[in-house]
Short mmCIF file of C-alpha atoms and ligand atoms in Angstrom, two decimals:
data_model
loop_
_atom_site.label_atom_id
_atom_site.label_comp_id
_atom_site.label_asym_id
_atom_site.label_seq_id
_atom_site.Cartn_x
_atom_site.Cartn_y
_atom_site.Cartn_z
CA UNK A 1 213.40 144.09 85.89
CA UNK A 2 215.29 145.75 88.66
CA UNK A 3 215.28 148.98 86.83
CA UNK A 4 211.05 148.51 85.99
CA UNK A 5 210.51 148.11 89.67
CA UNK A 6 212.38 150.62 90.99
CA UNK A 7 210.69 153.15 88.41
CA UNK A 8 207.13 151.58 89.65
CA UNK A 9 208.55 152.31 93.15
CA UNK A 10 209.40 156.22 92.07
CA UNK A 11 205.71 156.30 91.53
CA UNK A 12 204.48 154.88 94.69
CA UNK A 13 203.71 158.59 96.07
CA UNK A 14 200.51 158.48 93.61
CA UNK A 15 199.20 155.05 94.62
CA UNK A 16 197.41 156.23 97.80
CA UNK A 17 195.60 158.74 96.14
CA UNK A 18 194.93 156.06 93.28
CA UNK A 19 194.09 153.23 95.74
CA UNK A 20 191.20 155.62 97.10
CA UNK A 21 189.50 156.01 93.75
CA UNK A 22 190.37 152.07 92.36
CA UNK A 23 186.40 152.31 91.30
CA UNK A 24 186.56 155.80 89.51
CA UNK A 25 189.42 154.54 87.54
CA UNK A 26 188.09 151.37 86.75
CA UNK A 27 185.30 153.00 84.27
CA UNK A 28 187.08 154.80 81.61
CA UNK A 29 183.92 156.39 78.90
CA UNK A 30 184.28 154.59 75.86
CA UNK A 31 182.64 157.19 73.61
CA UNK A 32 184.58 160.38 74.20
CA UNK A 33 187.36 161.36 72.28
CA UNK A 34 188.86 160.39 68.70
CA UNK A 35 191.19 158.04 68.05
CA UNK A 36 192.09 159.05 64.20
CA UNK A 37 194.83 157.00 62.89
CA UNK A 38 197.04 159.46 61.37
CA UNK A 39 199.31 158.29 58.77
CA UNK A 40 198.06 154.76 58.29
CA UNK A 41 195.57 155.82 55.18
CA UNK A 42 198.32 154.75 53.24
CA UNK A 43 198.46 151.22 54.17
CA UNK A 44 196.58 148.62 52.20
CA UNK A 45 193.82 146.63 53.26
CA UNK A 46 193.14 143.08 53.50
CA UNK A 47 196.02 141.37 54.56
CA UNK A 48 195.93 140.99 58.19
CA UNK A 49 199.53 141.58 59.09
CA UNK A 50 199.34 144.78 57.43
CA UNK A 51 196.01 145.42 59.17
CA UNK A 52 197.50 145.22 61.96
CA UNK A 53 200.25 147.37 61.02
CA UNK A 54 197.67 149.99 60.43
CA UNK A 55 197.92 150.95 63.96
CA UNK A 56 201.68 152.77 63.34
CA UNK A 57 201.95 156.11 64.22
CA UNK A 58 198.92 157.16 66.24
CA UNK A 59 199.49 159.52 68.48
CA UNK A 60 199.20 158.39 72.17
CA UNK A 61 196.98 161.06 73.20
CA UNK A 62 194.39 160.33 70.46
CA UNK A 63 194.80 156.68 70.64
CA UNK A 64 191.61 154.96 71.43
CA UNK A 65 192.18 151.28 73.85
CA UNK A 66 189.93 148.92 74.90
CA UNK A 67 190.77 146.89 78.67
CA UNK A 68 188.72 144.28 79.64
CA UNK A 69 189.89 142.18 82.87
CA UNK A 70 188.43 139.04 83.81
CA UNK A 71 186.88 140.30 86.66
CA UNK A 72 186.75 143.80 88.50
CA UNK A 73 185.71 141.91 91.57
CA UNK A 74 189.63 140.48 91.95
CA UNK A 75 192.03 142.31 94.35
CA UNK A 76 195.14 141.77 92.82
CA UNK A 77 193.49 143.21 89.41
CA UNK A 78 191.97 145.87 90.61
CA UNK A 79 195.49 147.00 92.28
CA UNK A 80 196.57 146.10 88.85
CA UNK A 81 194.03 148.41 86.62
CA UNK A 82 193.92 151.01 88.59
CA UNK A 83 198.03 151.25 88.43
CA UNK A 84 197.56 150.42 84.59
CA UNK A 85 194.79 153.89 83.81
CA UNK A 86 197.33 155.89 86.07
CA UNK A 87 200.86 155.26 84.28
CA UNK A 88 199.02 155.62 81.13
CA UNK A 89 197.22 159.04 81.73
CA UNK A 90 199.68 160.27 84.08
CA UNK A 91 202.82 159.09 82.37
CA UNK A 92 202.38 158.58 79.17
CA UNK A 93 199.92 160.69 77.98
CA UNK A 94 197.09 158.63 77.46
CA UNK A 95 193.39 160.79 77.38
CA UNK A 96 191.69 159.13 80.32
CA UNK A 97 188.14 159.65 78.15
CA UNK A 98 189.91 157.11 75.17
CA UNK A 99 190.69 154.76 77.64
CA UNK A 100 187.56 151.94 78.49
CA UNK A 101 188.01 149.55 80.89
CA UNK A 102 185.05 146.98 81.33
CA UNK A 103 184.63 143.94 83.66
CA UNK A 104 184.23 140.61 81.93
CA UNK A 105 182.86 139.30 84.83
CA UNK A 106 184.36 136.48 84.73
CA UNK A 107 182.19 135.20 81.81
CA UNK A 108 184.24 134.68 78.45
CA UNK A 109 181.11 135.21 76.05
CA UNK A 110 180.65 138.65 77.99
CA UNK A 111 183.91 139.34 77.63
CA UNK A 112 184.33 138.53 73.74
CA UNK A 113 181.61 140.72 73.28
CA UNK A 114 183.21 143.40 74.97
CA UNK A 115 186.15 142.59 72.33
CA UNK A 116 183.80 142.54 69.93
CA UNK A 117 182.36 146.19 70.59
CA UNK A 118 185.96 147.69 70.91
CA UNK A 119 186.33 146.21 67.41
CA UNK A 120 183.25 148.07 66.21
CA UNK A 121 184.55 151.13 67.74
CA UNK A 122 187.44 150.92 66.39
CA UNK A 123 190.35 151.24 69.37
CA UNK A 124 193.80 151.00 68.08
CA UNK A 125 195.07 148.70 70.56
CA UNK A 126 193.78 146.51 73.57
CA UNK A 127 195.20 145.20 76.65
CA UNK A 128 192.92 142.52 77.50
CA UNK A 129 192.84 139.97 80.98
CA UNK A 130 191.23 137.29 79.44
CA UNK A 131 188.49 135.15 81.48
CA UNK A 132 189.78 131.97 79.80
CA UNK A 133 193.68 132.07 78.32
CA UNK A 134 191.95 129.11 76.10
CA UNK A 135 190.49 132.03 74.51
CA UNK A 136 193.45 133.40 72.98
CA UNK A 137 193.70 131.82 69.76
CA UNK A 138 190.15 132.90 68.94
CA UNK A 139 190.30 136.57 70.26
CA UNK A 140 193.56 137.04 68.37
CA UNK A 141 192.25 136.00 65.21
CA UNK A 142 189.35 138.52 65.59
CA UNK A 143 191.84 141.20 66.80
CA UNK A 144 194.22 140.37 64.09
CA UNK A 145 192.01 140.34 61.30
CA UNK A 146 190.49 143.75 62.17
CA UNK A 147 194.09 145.39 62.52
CA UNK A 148 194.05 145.74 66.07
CA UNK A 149 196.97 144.79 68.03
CA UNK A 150 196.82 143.28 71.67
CA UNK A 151 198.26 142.90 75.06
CA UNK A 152 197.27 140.13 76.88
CA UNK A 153 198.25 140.53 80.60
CA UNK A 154 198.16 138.31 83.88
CA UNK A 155 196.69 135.17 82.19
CA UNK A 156 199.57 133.53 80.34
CA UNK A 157 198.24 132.05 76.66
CA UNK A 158 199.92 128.87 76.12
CA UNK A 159 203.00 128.52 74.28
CA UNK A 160 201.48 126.97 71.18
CA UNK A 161 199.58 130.51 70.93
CA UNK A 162 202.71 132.99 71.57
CA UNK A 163 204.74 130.82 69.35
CA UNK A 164 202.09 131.62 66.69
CA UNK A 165 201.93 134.89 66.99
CA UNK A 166 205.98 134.88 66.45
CA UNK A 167 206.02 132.88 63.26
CA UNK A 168 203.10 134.29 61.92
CA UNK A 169 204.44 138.15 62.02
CA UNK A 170 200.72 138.71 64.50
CA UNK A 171 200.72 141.79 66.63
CA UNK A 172 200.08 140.02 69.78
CA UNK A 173 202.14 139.97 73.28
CA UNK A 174 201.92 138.73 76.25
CA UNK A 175 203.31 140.37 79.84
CA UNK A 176 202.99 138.69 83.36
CA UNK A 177 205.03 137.01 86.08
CA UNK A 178 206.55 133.27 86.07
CA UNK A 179 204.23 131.90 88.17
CA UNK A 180 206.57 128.87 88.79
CA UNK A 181 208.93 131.40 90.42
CA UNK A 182 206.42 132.12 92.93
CA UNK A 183 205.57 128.73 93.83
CA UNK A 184 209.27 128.17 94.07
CA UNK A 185 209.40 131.06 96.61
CA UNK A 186 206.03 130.26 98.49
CA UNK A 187 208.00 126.60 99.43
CA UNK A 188 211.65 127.56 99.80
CA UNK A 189 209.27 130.30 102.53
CA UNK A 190 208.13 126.91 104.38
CA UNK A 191 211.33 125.06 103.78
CA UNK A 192 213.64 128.32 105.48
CA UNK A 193 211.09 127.79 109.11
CA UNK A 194 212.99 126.57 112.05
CA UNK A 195 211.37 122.80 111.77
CA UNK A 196 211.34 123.29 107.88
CA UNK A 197 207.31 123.26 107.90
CA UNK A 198 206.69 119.82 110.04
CA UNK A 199 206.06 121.31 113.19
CA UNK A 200 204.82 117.77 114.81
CA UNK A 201 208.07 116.40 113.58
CA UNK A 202 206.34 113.30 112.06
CA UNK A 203 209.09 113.29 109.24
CA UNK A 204 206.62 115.04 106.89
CA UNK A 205 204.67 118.44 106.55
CA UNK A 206 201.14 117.93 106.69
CA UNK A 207 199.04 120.69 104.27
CA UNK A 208 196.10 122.06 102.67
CA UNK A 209 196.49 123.51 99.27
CA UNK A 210 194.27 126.19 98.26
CA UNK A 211 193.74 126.85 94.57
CA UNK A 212 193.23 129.80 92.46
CA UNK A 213 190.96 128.70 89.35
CA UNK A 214 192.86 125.64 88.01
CA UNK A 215 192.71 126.84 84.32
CA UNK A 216 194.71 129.46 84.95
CA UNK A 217 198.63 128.80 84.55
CA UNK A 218 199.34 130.81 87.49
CA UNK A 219 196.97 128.29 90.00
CA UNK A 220 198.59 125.29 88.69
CA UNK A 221 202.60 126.02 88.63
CA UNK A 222 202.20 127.35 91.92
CA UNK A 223 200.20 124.46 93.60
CA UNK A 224 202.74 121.90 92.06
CA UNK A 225 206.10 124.16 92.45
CA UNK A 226 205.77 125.33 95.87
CA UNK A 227 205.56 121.52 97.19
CA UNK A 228 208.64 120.92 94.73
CA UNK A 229 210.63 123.27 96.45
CA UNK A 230 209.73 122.16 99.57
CA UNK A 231 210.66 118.27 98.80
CA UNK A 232 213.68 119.40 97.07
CA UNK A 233 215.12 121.01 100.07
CA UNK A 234 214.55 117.67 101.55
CA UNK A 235 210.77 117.54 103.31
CA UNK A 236 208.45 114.83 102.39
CA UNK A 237 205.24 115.99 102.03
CA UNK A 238 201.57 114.49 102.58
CA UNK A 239 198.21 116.18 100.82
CA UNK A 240 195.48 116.57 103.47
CA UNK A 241 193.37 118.52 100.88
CA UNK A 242 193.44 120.26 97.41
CA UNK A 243 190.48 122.55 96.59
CA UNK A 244 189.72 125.26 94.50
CA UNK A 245 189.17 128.92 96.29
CA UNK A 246 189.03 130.62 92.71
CA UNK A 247 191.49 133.48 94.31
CA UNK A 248 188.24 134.23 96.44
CA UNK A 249 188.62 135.41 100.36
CA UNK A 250 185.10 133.97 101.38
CA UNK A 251 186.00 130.97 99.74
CA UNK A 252 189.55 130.51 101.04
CA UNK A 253 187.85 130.61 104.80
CA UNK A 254 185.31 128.73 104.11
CA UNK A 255 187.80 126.00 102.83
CA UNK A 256 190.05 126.35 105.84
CA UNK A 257 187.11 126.19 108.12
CA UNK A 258 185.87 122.89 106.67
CA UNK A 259 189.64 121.55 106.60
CA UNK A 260 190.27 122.58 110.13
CA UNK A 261 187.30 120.89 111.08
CA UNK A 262 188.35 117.85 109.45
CA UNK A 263 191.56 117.47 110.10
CA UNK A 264 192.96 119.98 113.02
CA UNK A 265 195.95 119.43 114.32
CA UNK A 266 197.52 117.80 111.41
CA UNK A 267 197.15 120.88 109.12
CA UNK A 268 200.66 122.20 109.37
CA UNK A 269 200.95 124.26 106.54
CA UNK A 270 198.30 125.88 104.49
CA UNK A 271 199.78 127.06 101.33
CA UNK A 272 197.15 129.74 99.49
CA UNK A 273 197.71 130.38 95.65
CA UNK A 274 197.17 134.03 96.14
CA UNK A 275 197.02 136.90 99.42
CA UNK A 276 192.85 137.16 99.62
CA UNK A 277 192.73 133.38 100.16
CA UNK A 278 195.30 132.83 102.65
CA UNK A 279 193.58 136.00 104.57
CA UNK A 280 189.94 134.15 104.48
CA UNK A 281 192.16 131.13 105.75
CA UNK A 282 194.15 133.58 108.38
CA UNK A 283 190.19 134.05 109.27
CA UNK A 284 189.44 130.66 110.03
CA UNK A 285 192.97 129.64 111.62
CA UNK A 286 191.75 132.50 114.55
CA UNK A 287 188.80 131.39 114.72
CA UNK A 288 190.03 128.10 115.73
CA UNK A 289 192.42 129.08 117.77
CA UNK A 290 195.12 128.37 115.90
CA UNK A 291 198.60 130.47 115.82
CA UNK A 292 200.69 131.43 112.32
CA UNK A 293 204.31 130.68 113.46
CA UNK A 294 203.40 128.25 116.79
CA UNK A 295 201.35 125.76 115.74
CA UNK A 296 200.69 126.31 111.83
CA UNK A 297 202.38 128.09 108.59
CA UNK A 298 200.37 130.35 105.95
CA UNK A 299 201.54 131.28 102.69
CA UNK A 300 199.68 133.51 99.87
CA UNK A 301 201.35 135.26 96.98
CA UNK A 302 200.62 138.99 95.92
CA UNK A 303 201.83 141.34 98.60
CA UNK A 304 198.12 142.73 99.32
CA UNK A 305 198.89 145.35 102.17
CA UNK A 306 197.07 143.54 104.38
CA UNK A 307 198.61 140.37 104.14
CA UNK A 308 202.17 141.76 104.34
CA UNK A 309 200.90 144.14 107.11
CA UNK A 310 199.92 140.18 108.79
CA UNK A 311 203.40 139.36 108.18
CA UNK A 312 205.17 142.49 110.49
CA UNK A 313 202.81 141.27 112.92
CA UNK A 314 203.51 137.37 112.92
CA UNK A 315 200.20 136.43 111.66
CA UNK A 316 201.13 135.48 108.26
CA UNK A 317 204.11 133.51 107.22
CA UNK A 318 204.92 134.86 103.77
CA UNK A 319 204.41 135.63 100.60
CA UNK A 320 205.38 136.69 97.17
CA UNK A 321 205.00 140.04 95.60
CA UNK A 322 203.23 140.10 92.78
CA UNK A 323 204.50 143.11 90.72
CA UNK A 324 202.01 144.95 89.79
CA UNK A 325 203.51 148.09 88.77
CA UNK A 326 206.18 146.31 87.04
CA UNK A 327 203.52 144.42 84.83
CA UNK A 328 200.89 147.04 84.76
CA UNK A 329 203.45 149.89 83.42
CA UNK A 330 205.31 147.03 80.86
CA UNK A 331 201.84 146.31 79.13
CA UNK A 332 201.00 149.81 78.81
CA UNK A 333 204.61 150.63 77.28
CA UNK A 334 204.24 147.51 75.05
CA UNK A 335 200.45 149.40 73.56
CA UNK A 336 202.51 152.52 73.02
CA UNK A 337 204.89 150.22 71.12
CA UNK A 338 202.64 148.56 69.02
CA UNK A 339 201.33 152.02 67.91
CA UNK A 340 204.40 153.33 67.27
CA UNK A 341 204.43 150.41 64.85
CA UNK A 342 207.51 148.98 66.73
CA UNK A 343 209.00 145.08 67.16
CA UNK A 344 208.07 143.50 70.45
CA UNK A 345 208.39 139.86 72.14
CA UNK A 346 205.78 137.57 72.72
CA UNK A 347 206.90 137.02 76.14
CA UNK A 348 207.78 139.15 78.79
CA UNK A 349 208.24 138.66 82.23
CA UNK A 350 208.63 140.69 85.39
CA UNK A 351 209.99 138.70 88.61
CA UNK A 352 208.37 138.05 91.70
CA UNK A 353 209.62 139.31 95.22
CA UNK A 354 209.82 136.70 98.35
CA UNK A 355 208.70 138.78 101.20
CA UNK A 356 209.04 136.98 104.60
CA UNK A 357 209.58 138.40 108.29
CA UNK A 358 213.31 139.56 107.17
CA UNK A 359 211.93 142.24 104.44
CA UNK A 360 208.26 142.70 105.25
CA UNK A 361 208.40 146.72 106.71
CA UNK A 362 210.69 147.25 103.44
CA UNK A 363 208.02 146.01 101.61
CA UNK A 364 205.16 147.22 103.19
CA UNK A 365 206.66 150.93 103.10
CA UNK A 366 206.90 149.94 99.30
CA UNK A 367 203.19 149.20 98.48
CA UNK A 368 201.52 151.18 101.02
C1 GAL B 1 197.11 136.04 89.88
C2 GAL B 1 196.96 136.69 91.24
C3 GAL B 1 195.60 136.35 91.79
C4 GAL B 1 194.51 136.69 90.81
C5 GAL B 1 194.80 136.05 89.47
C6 GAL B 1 193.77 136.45 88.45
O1 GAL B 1 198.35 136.39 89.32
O2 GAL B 1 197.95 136.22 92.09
O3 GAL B 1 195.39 137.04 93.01
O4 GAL B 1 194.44 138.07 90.68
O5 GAL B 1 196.08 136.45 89.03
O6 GAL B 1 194.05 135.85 87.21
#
């Protein structure tokens, strides 16, 4: 991993100048260009593993693939896509007019008929952020059985599914970050403050918990693991409030808002499943008056600029890097793979970052 992220960090001259057309990139044309897949006449029909074979030895420049993420609307995705069209045009050689990328919306019947279409169109490989991980075993049957390999990325299938896709020889894979490690780090964060998060020194730390949307793997390990980390380096903990902010700024201030309201001074921690939340929540915490550091923690995870820009100021506690090059560059080298006909694991992980006071400016000159 060390090695991915310092080559995503090589490439962090480019990200400025990507970050300032995230919107232009996000809209590959899905018409232009041909995808021919040379050298796979050859291979027989009909049995799905060899379908999906079919997709050895296309050329990356002629190679046609279909992205769909769940939603364009998401910061930490659209950091994400716009790194993932850049590494593979820049890079690797992909023609930016094979490459679509289309917003799901956050509506899985949209989305599986964006699938559905690339099918039709026939794109040799996709790299797909499904709406629902549920999803998987469905979309990778209808991926499978028309030859098409896929990437899923950021929205962990269960294990069930990548287990299947090892036993049954299916050209599926799936690339993201543990998300228990960040939970881990988002508690160890409260646990390493001077009065280890209970600032009223009650004996306990008081929070809110902010969720991302609870389907998702990545909302629930880090709701439960960054309060086991914190009891496991000895706090006991009480649960003013656990609500859903479906990784949504608006909603993570509105949520803080209400909570403050509710409960004030108690609140001693609020712990944010991801950066846009925990800056809606930053929102509400000045509005009332509150102060990150004095009188109340806040913890996100991602590394947005802005929230790790919060931290060099003392406005934000911490948070957790969220590697986006790291991810977005593996599942574009794991495509290239899958044309090239090679082997390649169901999982793979890239590791999450703690970023706190100590490391924030190394950080921030990192991402920025
Ligand atoms: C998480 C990320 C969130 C949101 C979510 C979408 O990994 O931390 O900010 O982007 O993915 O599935």
């Amino acid at each position: 991993m060390k090695k991915k992220l310092k080559k995503a960090f090589a490439v962090l001259m480019c990200v400025t100048f990507v970050a300032a057309m995230t919107t232009g990139c996000g809209g590959g044309s899905s018409d232009s260009g041909s995808a021919k897949s040379e050298g796979t006449d050859s291979k027989a029909a009909g049995d799905a593993a060899a379908d999906a074979a079919d997709a050895a030895g296309v050329d990356v420049k002629d190679a046609k693939v279909g992205i769909s993420i769940y939603q364009f609307s998401d910061n930490f995705m659209t950091l994400y896509r716009t790194e993932l069209v850049r590494y593979m045009v820049d890079e690797l050689g992909f023609t930016e007019g094979n490459i679509t990328v289309q917003d799901g919306k956050n509506d899985q019947a949209e989305q599986t008929n964006q699938i559905n279409n690339f099918i039709t169109s026939g794109v040799n490989v996709m790299i797909l952020n499904l709406v629902q991980s549920s999803s998987a075993p469905q979309i990778t049957d209808m991926c499978n059985d028309a030859g098409i390999p896929v990437v899923y990325i950021n929205r962990q299938p269960d294990e069930t599914e990548s287990d299947r896709w090892e036993s049954e020889g299916i050209k599926a894979t799936y690339i993201g970050a543990d998300a228990k490690q960040s939970g881990i780090y988002q508690g160890e964060e409260i646990a390493e403050t001077e009065n280890k998060g209970d600032i009223n020194g009650d004996g306990k730390v008081s929070y809110i918990m902010i969720q991302g949307d609870p389907e998702n793997i990545d909302a629930q390990n880090r709701t439960d693991y960054s309060i086991k980390a914190l009891e496991e380096a000895g706090m006991k903990t009480e649960e003013l409030l656990l609500q859903r902010g479906d990784w949504d700024q608006v909603k993570g201030q509105q949520i803080t808002q209400d909570a403050l309201t509710q409960f004030g001074d108690k609140i001693e921690v609020v712990f944010c499943n991801n950066d846009a939340m925990a800056l809606g929540a930053l929102q509400a915490i000045q509005a009332a008056d509150r102060k990150v550091n004095e009188d109340i923690y806040l913890v996100g995870v991602d590394a947005l600029t802005d929230a790790v820009q919060n931290i060099v100021d003392g406005k934000f506690t911490g948070t957790v890097f969220n590697d986006y090059f790291g991810q977005a560059q593996g599942a574009a080298d794991l495509a290239v793979k899958f044309l090239n006909g090679e082997e390649v694991d169901a999982v793979n992980m890239v590791d999450y970052i703690k970023v706190t006071g100590e490391n924030a400016e190394e950080i921030l000159e990192k991402i920025k």
